PDB file of C-alpha atoms in Angstrom:
ATOM      1  CA  MET A 179     138.344  77.207 -46.690  1.00  0.00           C
ATOM      2  CA  PRO A 180     141.654  79.124 -46.494  1.00  0.00           C
ATOM      3  CA  TYR A 181     144.294  78.794 -43.794  1.00  0.00           C
ATOM      4  CA  ARG A 182     143.043  80.472 -40.610  1.00  0.00           C
ATOM      5  CA  SER A 183     146.151  82.341 -39.501  1.00  0.00           C
ATOM      6  CA  ILE A 184     146.167  84.693 -36.509  1.00  0.00           C
ATOM      7  CA  PHE A 185     148.515  87.018 -38.392  1.00  0.00           C
ATOM      8  CA  ARG A 186     147.467  89.934 -40.570  1.00  0.00           C
ATOM      9  CA  PRO A 187     146.947  89.398 -44.302  1.00  0.00           C
ATOM     10  CA  ASN A 188     149.942  90.020 -46.565  1.00  0.00           C
ATOM     11  CA  LEU A 189     152.356  90.038 -43.620  1.00  0.00           C
ATOM     12  CA  PHE A 190     154.962  88.408 -45.868  1.00  0.00           C
ATOM     13  CA  ALA A 191     154.092  90.091 -49.153  1.00  0.00           C
ATOM     14  CA  ASP A 192     157.179  90.397 -51.382  1.00  0.00           C
ATOM     15  CA  GLN A 193     159.163  88.080 -49.107  1.00  0.00           C
ATOM     16  CA  HIS A 194     160.787  84.826 -50.159  1.00  0.00           C
ATOM     17  CA  VAL A 195     160.915  81.982 -47.640  1.00  0.00           C
ATOM     18  CA  ILE A 196     162.417  78.495 -47.897  1.00  0.00           C
ATOM     19  CA  VAL A 197     160.748  75.635 -46.033  1.00  0.00           C
ATOM     20  CA  THR A 198     162.746  72.419 -45.873  1.00  0.00           C
ATOM     21  CA  GLY A 199     160.860  69.226 -45.207  1.00  0.00           C
ATOM     22  CA  GLY A 200     157.984  71.005 -46.901  1.00  0.00           C
ATOM     23  CA  GLY A 201     156.274  67.896 -48.223  1.00  0.00           C
ATOM     24  CA  SER A 202     154.577  66.771 -45.027  1.00  0.00           C
ATOM     25  CA  GLY A 203     153.842  67.469 -41.384  1.00  0.00           C
ATOM     26  CA  ILE A 204     154.904  70.723 -39.780  1.00  0.00           C
ATOM     27  CA  GLY A 205     156.738  71.841 -42.916  1.00  0.00           C
ATOM     28  CA  ARG A 206     153.656  71.409 -45.079  1.00  0.00           C
ATOM     29  CA  CYS A 207     151.522  73.292 -42.568  1.00  0.00           C
ATOM     30  CA  THR A 208     154.022  76.141 -42.249  1.00  0.00           C
ATOM     31  CA  ALA A 209     154.338  76.456 -46.024  1.00  0.00           C
ATOM     32  CA  HIS A 210     150.564  76.817 -46.266  1.00  0.00           C
ATOM     33  CA  GLU A 211     150.450  79.498 -43.580  1.00  0.00           C
ATOM     34  CA  LEU A 212     153.314  81.495 -45.083  1.00  0.00           C
ATOM     35  CA  ALA A 213     151.769  81.308 -48.555  1.00  0.00           C
ATOM     36  CA  SER A 214     148.406  82.403 -47.155  1.00  0.00           C
ATOM     37  CA  LEU A 215     150.155  85.472 -45.733  1.00  0.00           C
ATOM     38  CA  GLY A 216     151.598  86.455 -49.093  1.00  0.00           C
ATOM     39  CA  ALA A 217     155.032  84.832 -48.967  1.00  0.00           C
ATOM     40  CA  SER A 218     156.666  83.415 -52.052  1.00  0.00           C
ATOM     41  CA  VAL A 219     157.584  79.955 -50.773  1.00  0.00           C
ATOM     42  CA  ALA A 220     160.306  77.583 -51.928  1.00  0.00           C
ATOM     43  CA  LEU A 221     159.549  74.005 -50.907  1.00  0.00           C
ATOM     44  CA  VAL A 222     162.582  71.778 -50.357  1.00  0.00           C
ATOM     45  CA  GLY A 223     162.574  68.041 -49.722  1.00  0.00           C
ATOM     46  CA  ARG A 224     163.764  64.667 -50.967  1.00  0.00           C
ATOM     47  CA  ASP A 225     160.390  63.398 -52.217  1.00  0.00           C
ATOM     48  CA  ILE A 226     159.416  65.359 -55.320  1.00  0.00           C
ATOM     49  CA  ASP A 227     155.933  63.791 -55.391  1.00  0.00           C
ATOM     50  CA  LYS A 228     155.157  65.076 -51.902  1.00  0.00           C
ATOM     51  CA  LEU A 229     156.455  68.524 -52.811  1.00  0.00           C
ATOM     52  CA  ASN A 230     154.271  68.580 -55.932  1.00  0.00           C
ATOM     53  CA  ALA A 231     151.247  67.574 -53.861  1.00  0.00           C
ATOM     54  CA  VAL A 232     151.793  70.467 -51.437  1.00  0.00           C
ATOM     55  CA  LYS A 233     152.376  72.829 -54.342  1.00  0.00           C
ATOM     56  CA  ARG A 234     148.984  71.843 -55.799  1.00  0.00           C
ATOM     57  CA  GLU A 235     147.300  72.296 -52.412  1.00  0.00           C
ATOM     58  CA  ILE A 236     148.689  75.811 -52.077  1.00  0.00           C
ATOM     59  CA  GLU A 237     147.689  76.678 -55.651  1.00  0.00           C
ATOM     60  CA  GLU A 238     144.158  75.421 -54.978  1.00  0.00           C
ATOM     61  CA  SER A 239     143.956  77.688 -51.923  1.00  0.00           C
ATOM     62  CA  ARG A 240     144.622  80.615 -54.284  1.00  0.00           C
ATOM     63  CA  ALA A 241     147.878  81.572 -52.600  1.00  0.00           C
ATOM     64  CA  ALA A 242     151.035  82.342 -54.553  1.00  0.00           C
ATOM     65  CA  THR A 243     152.431  79.360 -56.438  1.00  0.00           C
ATOM     66  CA  PRO A 244     155.474  77.943 -54.631  1.00  0.00           C
ATOM     67  CA  THR A 245     158.568  76.619 -56.321  1.00  0.00           C
ATOM     68  CA  ILE A 246     159.749  73.099 -55.562  1.00  0.00           C
ATOM     69  CA  HIS A 247     163.309  71.893 -55.199  1.00  0.00           C
ATOM     70  CA  ALA A 248     164.328  68.266 -54.661  1.00  0.00           C
ATOM     71  CA  CYS A 249     167.369  68.099 -52.404  1.00  0.00           C
ATOM     72  CA  ASP A 250     169.042  65.811 -49.891  1.00  0.00           C
ATOM     73  CA  ILE A 251     170.256  68.385 -47.385  1.00  0.00           C
ATOM     74  CA  ARG A 252     172.900  65.954 -46.114  1.00  0.00           C
ATOM     75  CA  ILE A 253     174.864  66.392 -49.355  1.00  0.00           C
ATOM     76  CA  GLU A 254     176.877  69.608 -49.401  1.00  0.00           C
ATOM     77  CA  ASP A 255     177.074  70.106 -53.164  1.00  0.00           C
ATOM     78  CA  ALA A 256     173.345  69.486 -53.491  1.00  0.00           C
ATOM     79  CA  VAL A 257     172.600  72.164 -50.885  1.00  0.00           C
ATOM     80  CA  VAL A 258     174.879  74.684 -52.587  1.00  0.00           C
ATOM     81  CA  GLN A 259     173.202  74.061 -55.947  1.00  0.00           C
ATOM     82  CA  THR A 260     169.674  74.050 -54.497  1.00  0.00           C
ATOM     83  CA  VAL A 261     170.078  77.418 -52.799  1.00  0.00           C
ATOM     84  CA  ALA A 262     171.543  78.816 -56.014  1.00  0.00           C
ATOM     85  CA  SER A 263     168.541  77.527 -57.998  1.00  0.00           C
ATOM     86  CA  ILE A 264     166.151  79.018 -55.452  1.00  0.00           C
ATOM     87  CA  LEU A 265     167.844  82.389 -55.855  1.00  0.00           C
ATOM     88  CA  LYS A 266     167.406  82.193 -59.618  1.00  0.00           C
ATOM     89  CA  ALA A 267     163.675  81.743 -59.085  1.00  0.00           C
ATOM     90  CA  HIS A 268     163.210  84.094 -56.115  1.00  0.00           C
ATOM     91  CA  GLU A 269     165.899  86.821 -56.423  1.00  0.00           C
ATOM     92  CA  ARG A 270     166.721  86.721 -52.693  1.00  0.00           C
ATOM     93  CA  ILE A 271     166.014  84.715 -49.547  1.00  0.00           C
ATOM     94  CA  ASP A 272     164.287  86.549 -46.692  1.00  0.00           C
ATOM     95  CA  GLY A 273     163.536  83.554 -44.484  1.00  0.00           C
ATOM     96  CA  LEU A 274     164.590  79.964 -43.933  1.00  0.00           C
ATOM     97  CA  VAL A 275     162.560  77.400 -42.013  1.00  0.00           C
ATOM     98  CA  ASN A 276     165.053  74.615 -41.317  1.00  0.00           C
ATOM     99  CA  ASN A 277     162.451  71.947 -40.691  1.00  0.00           C
ATOM    100  CA  ALA A 278     163.735  68.831 -42.473  1.00  0.00           C
ATOM    101  CA  GLY A 279     164.538  66.045 -40.036  1.00  0.00           C
ATOM    102  CA  GLY A 280     163.956  62.477 -39.062  1.00  0.00           C
ATOM    103  CA  GLN A 281     164.950  59.737 -36.670  1.00  0.00           C
ATOM    104  CA  PHE A 282     164.158  56.216 -35.595  1.00  0.00           C
ATOM    105  CA  SER A 283     163.626  54.704 -32.186  1.00  0.00           C
ATOM    106  CA  ALA A 284     166.488  52.621 -30.755  1.00  0.00           C
ATOM    107  CA  PRO A 285     168.470  52.345 -27.522  1.00  0.00           C
ATOM    108  CA  LEU A 286     171.994  53.737 -27.704  1.00  0.00           C
ATOM    109  CA  GLN A 287     173.695  50.344 -27.676  1.00  0.00           C
ATOM    110  CA  ALA A 288     171.703  49.283 -30.747  1.00  0.00           C
ATOM    111  CA  ILE A 289     172.515  52.335 -32.884  1.00  0.00           C
ATOM    112  CA  THR A 290     175.120  51.624 -35.544  1.00  0.00           C
ATOM    113  CA  ARG A 291     177.582  54.207 -36.793  1.00  0.00           C
ATOM    114  CA  LYS A 292     175.611  54.348 -40.044  1.00  0.00           C
ATOM    115  CA  GLY A 293     172.342  54.957 -38.181  1.00  0.00           C
ATOM    116  CA  TRP A 294     173.924  57.579 -35.945  1.00  0.00           C
ATOM    117  CA  ASP A 295     175.446  59.420 -38.889  1.00  0.00           C
ATOM    118  CA  ALA A 296     172.189  59.351 -40.848  1.00  0.00           C
ATOM    119  CA  VAL A 297     170.241  61.021 -38.052  1.00  0.00           C
ATOM    120  CA  VAL A 298     172.932  63.540 -37.106  1.00  0.00           C
ATOM    121  CA  ASN A 299     173.555  64.454 -40.748  1.00  0.00           C
ATOM    122  CA  THR A 300     169.842  65.063 -41.284  1.00  0.00           C
ATOM    123  CA  ASN A 301     169.027  66.910 -38.070  1.00  0.00           C
ATOM    124  CA  LEU A 302     172.242  68.871 -37.571  1.00  0.00           C
ATOM    125  CA  THR A 303     174.668  68.894 -40.489  1.00  0.00           C
ATOM    126  CA  GLY A 304     171.986  69.367 -43.141  1.00  0.00           C
ATOM    127  CA  GLY A 305     170.421  72.246 -41.238  1.00  0.00           C
ATOM    128  CA  PHE A 306     173.825  73.883 -40.855  1.00  0.00           C
ATOM    129  CA  LEU A 307     174.509  73.547 -44.584  1.00  0.00           C
ATOM    130  CA  MET A 308     171.157  75.092 -45.507  1.00  0.00           C
ATOM    131  CA  ALA A 309     171.653  77.990 -43.094  1.00  0.00           C
ATOM    132  CA  ARG A 310     175.230  78.613 -44.212  1.00  0.00           C
ATOM    133  CA  GLU A 311     174.316  78.695 -47.884  1.00  0.00           C
ATOM    134  CA  CYS A 312     171.287  80.945 -47.349  1.00  0.00           C
ATOM    135  CA  PHE A 313     173.559  83.295 -45.425  1.00  0.00           C
ATOM    136  CA  THR A 314     176.514  83.328 -47.794  1.00  0.00           C
ATOM    137  CA  GLN A 315     174.501  83.372 -51.014  1.00  0.00           C
ATOM    138  CA  SER A 316     171.835  85.918 -49.986  1.00  0.00           C
ATOM    139  CA  MET A 317     171.258  86.921 -46.374  1.00  0.00           C
ATOM    140  CA  GLU A 318     174.713  88.376 -45.738  1.00  0.00           C
ATOM    141  CA  ALA A 319     173.890  91.026 -48.321  1.00  0.00           C
ATOM    142  CA  HIS A 320     170.161  91.453 -47.673  1.00  0.00           C
ATOM    143  CA  GLY A 321     169.479  90.342 -44.061  1.00  0.00           C
ATOM    144  CA  GLY A 322     166.863  87.783 -43.102  1.00  0.00           C
ATOM    145  CA  ALA A 323     165.545  85.410 -40.481  1.00  0.00           C
ATOM    146  CA  ILE A 324     166.268  81.745 -39.869  1.00  0.00           C
ATOM    147  CA  VAL A 325     164.148  79.424 -37.739  1.00  0.00           C
ATOM    148  CA  ASN A 326     165.667  76.048 -36.928  1.00  0.00           C
ATOM    149  CA  ILE A 327     163.264  73.337 -35.801  1.00  0.00           C
ATOM    150  CA  ILE A 328     164.612  71.168 -32.995  1.00  0.00           C
ATOM    151  CA  ALA A 329     162.697  68.976 -30.522  1.00  0.00           C
ATOM    152  CA  ASP A 330     161.859  68.314 -26.886  1.00  0.00           C
ATOM    153  CA  MET A 331     165.332  67.021 -26.083  1.00  0.00           C
ATOM    154  CA  TRP A 332     165.638  68.784 -22.721  1.00  0.00           C
ATOM    155  CA  HIS A 333     167.415  66.772 -20.021  1.00  0.00           C
ATOM    156  CA  SER A 334     167.520  63.594 -22.145  1.00  0.00           C
ATOM    157  CA  MET A 335     165.958  61.772 -25.080  1.00  0.00           C
ATOM    158  CA  PRO A 336     165.899  58.064 -24.175  1.00  0.00           C
ATOM    159  CA  GLY A 337     165.314  55.833 -27.175  1.00  0.00           C
ATOM    160  CA  MET A 338     166.426  58.564 -29.573  1.00  0.00           C
ATOM    161  CA  GLY A 339     169.853  59.556 -28.317  1.00  0.00           C
ATOM    162  CA  HIS A 340     171.108  60.288 -31.841  1.00  0.00           C
ATOM    163  CA  SER A 341     168.305  62.767 -32.440  1.00  0.00           C
ATOM    164  CA  GLY A 342     168.698  64.347 -29.006  1.00  0.00           C
ATOM    165  CA  ALA A 343     172.388  64.946 -29.608  1.00  0.00           C
ATOM    166  CA  ALA A 344     171.716  66.452 -33.036  1.00  0.00           C
ATOM    167  CA  ARG A 345     168.911  68.713 -31.802  1.00  0.00           C
ATOM    168  CA  ALA A 346     171.001  69.952 -28.887  1.00  0.00           C
ATOM    169  CA  GLY A 347     173.757  70.695 -31.369  1.00  0.00           C
ATOM    170  CA  MET A 348     171.346  72.668 -33.536  1.00  0.00           C
ATOM    171  CA  LEU A 349     170.339  74.756 -30.525  1.00  0.00           C
ATOM    172  CA  SER A 350     173.984  75.600 -29.861  1.00  0.00           C
ATOM    173  CA  PHE A 351     174.550  76.349 -33.544  1.00  0.00           C
ATOM    174  CA  THR A 352     171.568  78.700 -33.442  1.00  0.00           C
ATOM    175  CA  GLU A 353     172.931  80.583 -30.452  1.00  0.00           C
ATOM    176  CA  THR A 354     176.315  80.991 -32.139  1.00  0.00           C
ATOM    177  CA  ALA A 355     174.912  81.990 -35.535  1.00  0.00           C
ATOM    178  CA  ALA A 356     172.756  84.631 -33.835  1.00  0.00           C
ATOM    179  CA  VAL A 357     175.955  86.302 -32.677  1.00  0.00           C
ATOM    180  CA  GLU A 358     178.161  85.773 -35.731  1.00  0.00           C
ATOM    181  CA  TRP A 359     175.549  86.799 -38.292  1.00  0.00           C
ATOM    182  CA  ALA A 360     173.928  89.683 -36.441  1.00  0.00           C
ATOM    183  CA  TYR A 361     176.087  92.264 -38.259  1.00  0.00           C
ATOM    184  CA  ALA A 362     174.297  91.351 -41.480  1.00  0.00           C
ATOM    185  CA  GLY A 363     170.836  91.893 -40.013  1.00  0.00           C
ATOM    186  CA  VAL A 364     170.207  88.169 -39.772  1.00  0.00           C
ATOM    187  CA  ARG A 365     168.263  86.755 -36.833  1.00  0.00           C
ATOM    188  CA  VAL A 366     168.505  83.064 -35.936  1.00  0.00           C
ATOM    189  CA  ASN A 367     166.103  81.310 -33.573  1.00  0.00           C
ATOM    190  CA  THR A 368     164.709  77.873 -32.830  1.00  0.00           C
ATOM    191  CA  VAL A 369     161.307  76.344 -32.246  1.00  0.00           C
ATOM    192  CA  ALA A 370     161.197  73.168 -30.168  1.00  0.00           C
ATOM    193  CA  PRO A 371     158.001  71.182 -30.755  1.00  0.00           C
ATOM    194  CA  GLY A 372     156.975  68.682 -28.139  1.00  0.00           C
ATOM    195  CA  TRP A 373     154.531  65.887 -28.902  1.00  0.00           C
ATOM    196  CA  ILE A 374     152.643  67.147 -31.948  1.00  0.00           C
ATOM    197  CA  ALA A 375     149.765  65.307 -33.659  1.00  0.00           C
ATOM    198  CA  SER A 376     151.514  65.295 -37.008  1.00  0.00           C
ATOM    199  CA  SER A 377     152.003  62.876 -39.879  1.00  0.00           C
ATOM    200  CA  GLY A 378     155.429  62.108 -38.427  1.00  0.00           C
ATOM    201  CA  PHE A 379     153.697  59.825 -35.938  1.00  0.00           C
ATOM    202  CA  ASP A 380     152.782  57.487 -38.780  1.00  0.00           C
ATOM    203  CA  LYS A 381     156.433  56.812 -39.602  1.00  0.00           C
ATOM    204  CA  TYR A 382     156.852  54.760 -36.445  1.00  0.00           C
ATOM    205  CA  PRO A 383     155.924  51.050 -36.314  1.00  0.00           C
ATOM    206  CA  ASP A 384     152.465  49.946 -35.199  1.00  0.00           C
ATOM    207  CA  THR A 385     153.944  48.630 -31.958  1.00  0.00           C
ATOM    208  CA  THR A 386     154.438  52.239 -30.827  1.00  0.00           C
ATOM    209  CA  LYS A 387     150.754  53.172 -31.144  1.00  0.00           C
ATOM    210  CA  PRO A 388     149.898  52.520 -27.463  1.00  0.00           C
ATOM    211  CA  LEU A 389     152.810  54.722 -26.416  1.00  0.00           C
ATOM    212  CA  LEU A 390     151.906  57.507 -28.828  1.00  0.00           C
ATOM    213  CA  ARG A 391     148.316  57.497 -27.620  1.00  0.00           C
ATOM    214  CA  SER A 392     149.424  57.708 -23.984  1.00  0.00           C
ATOM    215  CA  LEU A 393     151.756  60.684 -24.412  1.00  0.00           C
ATOM    216  CA  ARG A 394     149.076  63.236 -23.533  1.00  0.00           C
ATOM    217  CA  GLU A 395     148.956  61.842 -20.006  1.00  0.00           C
ATOM    218  CA  PHE A 396     152.467  63.198 -19.410  1.00  0.00           C
ATOM    219  CA  VAL A 397     151.597  66.718 -20.600  1.00  0.00           C
ATOM    220  CA  PRO A 398     150.252  69.208 -18.032  1.00  0.00           C
ATOM    221  CA  LEU A 399     147.839  70.556 -20.681  1.00  0.00           C
ATOM    222  CA  LYS A 400     146.629  66.954 -21.189  1.00  0.00           C
ATOM    223  CA  ARG A 401     146.708  66.951 -24.947  1.00  0.00           C
ATOM    224  CA  LEU A 402     149.028  66.842 -27.920  1.00  0.00           C
ATOM    225  CA  GLY A 403     149.927  69.935 -29.893  1.00  0.00           C
ATOM    226  CA  SER A 404     148.713  70.767 -33.388  1.00  0.00           C
ATOM    227  CA  GLU A 405     150.813  71.491 -36.451  1.00  0.00           C
ATOM    228  CA  SER A 406     149.350  74.975 -36.689  1.00  0.00           C
ATOM    229  CA  GLU A 407     150.423  75.778 -33.124  1.00  0.00           C
ATOM    230  CA  VAL A 408     154.013  75.085 -34.150  1.00  0.00           C
ATOM    231  CA  SER A 409     153.612  76.987 -37.398  1.00  0.00           C
ATOM    232  CA  ALA A 410     152.341  80.047 -35.522  1.00  0.00           C
ATOM    233  CA  ALA A 411     155.535  80.142 -33.461  1.00  0.00           C
ATOM    234  CA  ILE A 412     157.658  79.824 -36.605  1.00  0.00           C
ATOM    235  CA  VAL A 413     155.757  82.553 -38.421  1.00  0.00           C
ATOM    236  CA  PHE A 414     156.067  84.898 -35.445  1.00  0.00           C
ATOM    237  CA  LEU A 415     159.845  84.453 -35.339  1.00  0.00           C
ATOM    238  CA  LEU A 416     160.077  85.163 -39.070  1.00  0.00           C
ATOM    239  CA  SER A 417     157.933  88.282 -38.749  1.00  0.00           C
ATOM    240  CA  GLU A 418     158.870  91.891 -38.084  1.00  0.00           C
ATOM    241  CA  ALA A 419     157.330  91.605 -34.601  1.00  0.00           C
ATOM    242  CA  ALA A 420     160.331  89.445 -33.620  1.00  0.00           C
ATOM    243  CA  ALA A 421     162.873  92.010 -34.831  1.00  0.00           C
ATOM    244  CA  PHE A 422     164.697  92.047 -31.463  1.00  0.00           C
ATOM    245  CA  ILE A 423     164.538  88.298 -30.865  1.00  0.00           C
ATOM    246  CA  SER A 424     167.585  86.277 -31.847  1.00  0.00           C
ATOM    247  CA  GLY A 425     169.423  83.326 -30.349  1.00  0.00           C
ATOM    248  CA  SER A 426     166.224  82.259 -28.596  1.00  0.00           C
ATOM    249  CA  CYS A 427     164.045  79.166 -28.483  1.00  0.00           C
ATOM    250  CA  ILE A 428     160.258  78.941 -28.335  1.00  0.00           C
ATOM    251  CA  ARG A 429     159.051  75.659 -26.864  1.00  0.00           C
ATOM    252  CA  VAL A 430     155.708  74.376 -28.130  1.00  0.00           C
ATOM    253  CA  ASP A 431     155.220  71.458 -25.756  1.00  0.00           C
ATOM    254  CA  GLY A 432     152.395  72.049 -23.277  1.00  0.00           C
ATOM    255  CA  ALA A 433     154.935  72.305 -20.410  1.00  0.00           C
ATOM    256  CA  ALA A 434     155.780  68.586 -20.649  1.00  0.00           C
ATOM    257  CA  PRO A 435     159.491  69.110 -19.802  1.00  0.00           C
ATOM    258  CA  ASN A 436     158.459  70.932 -16.627  1.00  0.00           C
ATOM    259  CA  ALA A 437     156.395  68.067 -15.206  1.00  0.00           C
ATOM    260  CA  ARG A 438     157.838  66.373 -12.103  1.00  0.00           C
ATOM    261  CA  ALA A 439     157.172  63.062 -10.402  1.00  0.00           C
ATOM    262  CA  ASN A 440     156.213  64.780  -7.141  1.00  0.00           C
ATOM    263  CA  TRP A 441     153.378  66.753  -8.745  1.00  0.00           C
ATOM    264  CA  PRO A 442     150.264  64.988 -10.058  1.00  0.00           C
ATOM    265  CA  LEU A 443     148.807  65.953 -13.414  1.00  0.00           C
ATOM    266  CA  PRO A 444     145.014  65.843 -12.996  1.00  0.00           C
ATOM    267  CA  ALA A 445     142.837  64.957 -15.955  1.00  0.00           C
ATOM    268  CA  HIS A 446     141.114  67.933 -17.584  1.00  0.00           C
ATOM    269  CA  ASP A 447     139.906  69.277 -20.903  1.00  0.00           C
ATOM    270  CA  ARG A 448     140.527  72.968 -20.304  1.00  0.00           C
ATOM    271  CA  SER A 449     143.236  73.388 -22.951  1.00  0.00           C
ATOM    272  CA  LYS A 450     141.696  73.815 -26.394  1.00  0.00           C
ATOM    273  CA  PRO A 451     143.998  73.399 -29.398  1.00  0.00           C
ATOM    274  CA  PHE A 452     144.421  76.010 -32.093  1.00  0.00           C
ATOM    275  CA  ASP A 453     143.686  74.356 -35.430  1.00  0.00           C
ATOM    276  CA  GLY A 454     144.280  76.900 -38.143  1.00  0.00           C
ATOM    277  CA  PHE A 455     145.338  74.472 -40.849  1.00  0.00           C
ATOM    278  CA  HIS A 456     142.331  73.724 -43.011  1.00  0.00           C
ATOM    279  CA  LEU A 457     143.862  70.504 -44.386  1.00  0.00           C
ATOM    280  CA  ALA A 458     145.051  69.034 -41.086  1.00  0.00           C
ATOM    281  CA  THR A 459     144.108  65.425 -40.388  1.00  0.00           C
ATOM    282  CA  LEU A 460     144.596  63.244 -37.347  1.00  0.00           C
ATOM    283  CA  PRO A 461     147.569  60.861 -37.777  1.00  0.00           C
ATOM    284  CA  ARG A 462     146.524  57.254 -38.378  1.00  0.00           C
ATOM    285  CA  ALA A 463     148.435  56.214 -35.276  1.00  0.00           C
ATOM    286  CA  LEU A 464     146.015  58.249 -33.142  1.00  0.00           C
ATOM    287  CA  ARG A 465     142.784  57.102 -34.804  1.00  0.00           C
ATOM    288  CA  ASP A 466     140.474  54.524 -33.301  1.00  0.00           C
ATOM    289  CA  ASP A 467     139.731  52.784 -36.626  1.00  0.00           C
TER     290      ASP A 467
END
């Protein structure tokens, strides 16, 4: 069964799109959707085995064969060289999905300088480096679209203050880049996923399972989001339909940041998820077994 995208076939024919963090989770899902729509995809990540696995999945779905590029986006020289190697394989870069990221749970007073730097370098500095190199090496001459993936960091992010600070910084970077790079025909936007039933859940310790399973109770739509719901927002912002959208953010969070203590959230099952990704599986942390 192919990816069930809501977008028209061949929407991205003859376009070249980079997806960082393409070996798992939202990045993997987005790479599949873009490839199913005709894009020539460059998968970027640190784990070459995961990238190869996604490459094989996309090949088996009879979409265009992606290229894979191992890179630690926190290292400037590595980013410069990786974007250059992508251009050798793809001629130009039409889109960048800045999805690579990661964090760990800890109160502020327990975060070391090393831990803080690791999260900020991954979620902010690395994304900046990828965007800058895509712009200077290709998009300044040819135009393009960048989608930076942030998070539900609105108002605060207790337990993940390092990630919240980095994601807020990426939002501000996006708003600035949308202005500075507009002359080149480059649009820059963000997508802010809320609580998404993704493989990222399985990176947290088993002690967090009760919390992860309870998150839906704090969402007005009373469920978690799907990877393909996030991918759809990303694909829209990359598409020609978003030609006049830049410096903006699409939240994919079921209105969770809008919930207030003075307003009850009644139980219901009226919100049905969109599951377009044919290979999606429920994270182990959410399974009953």
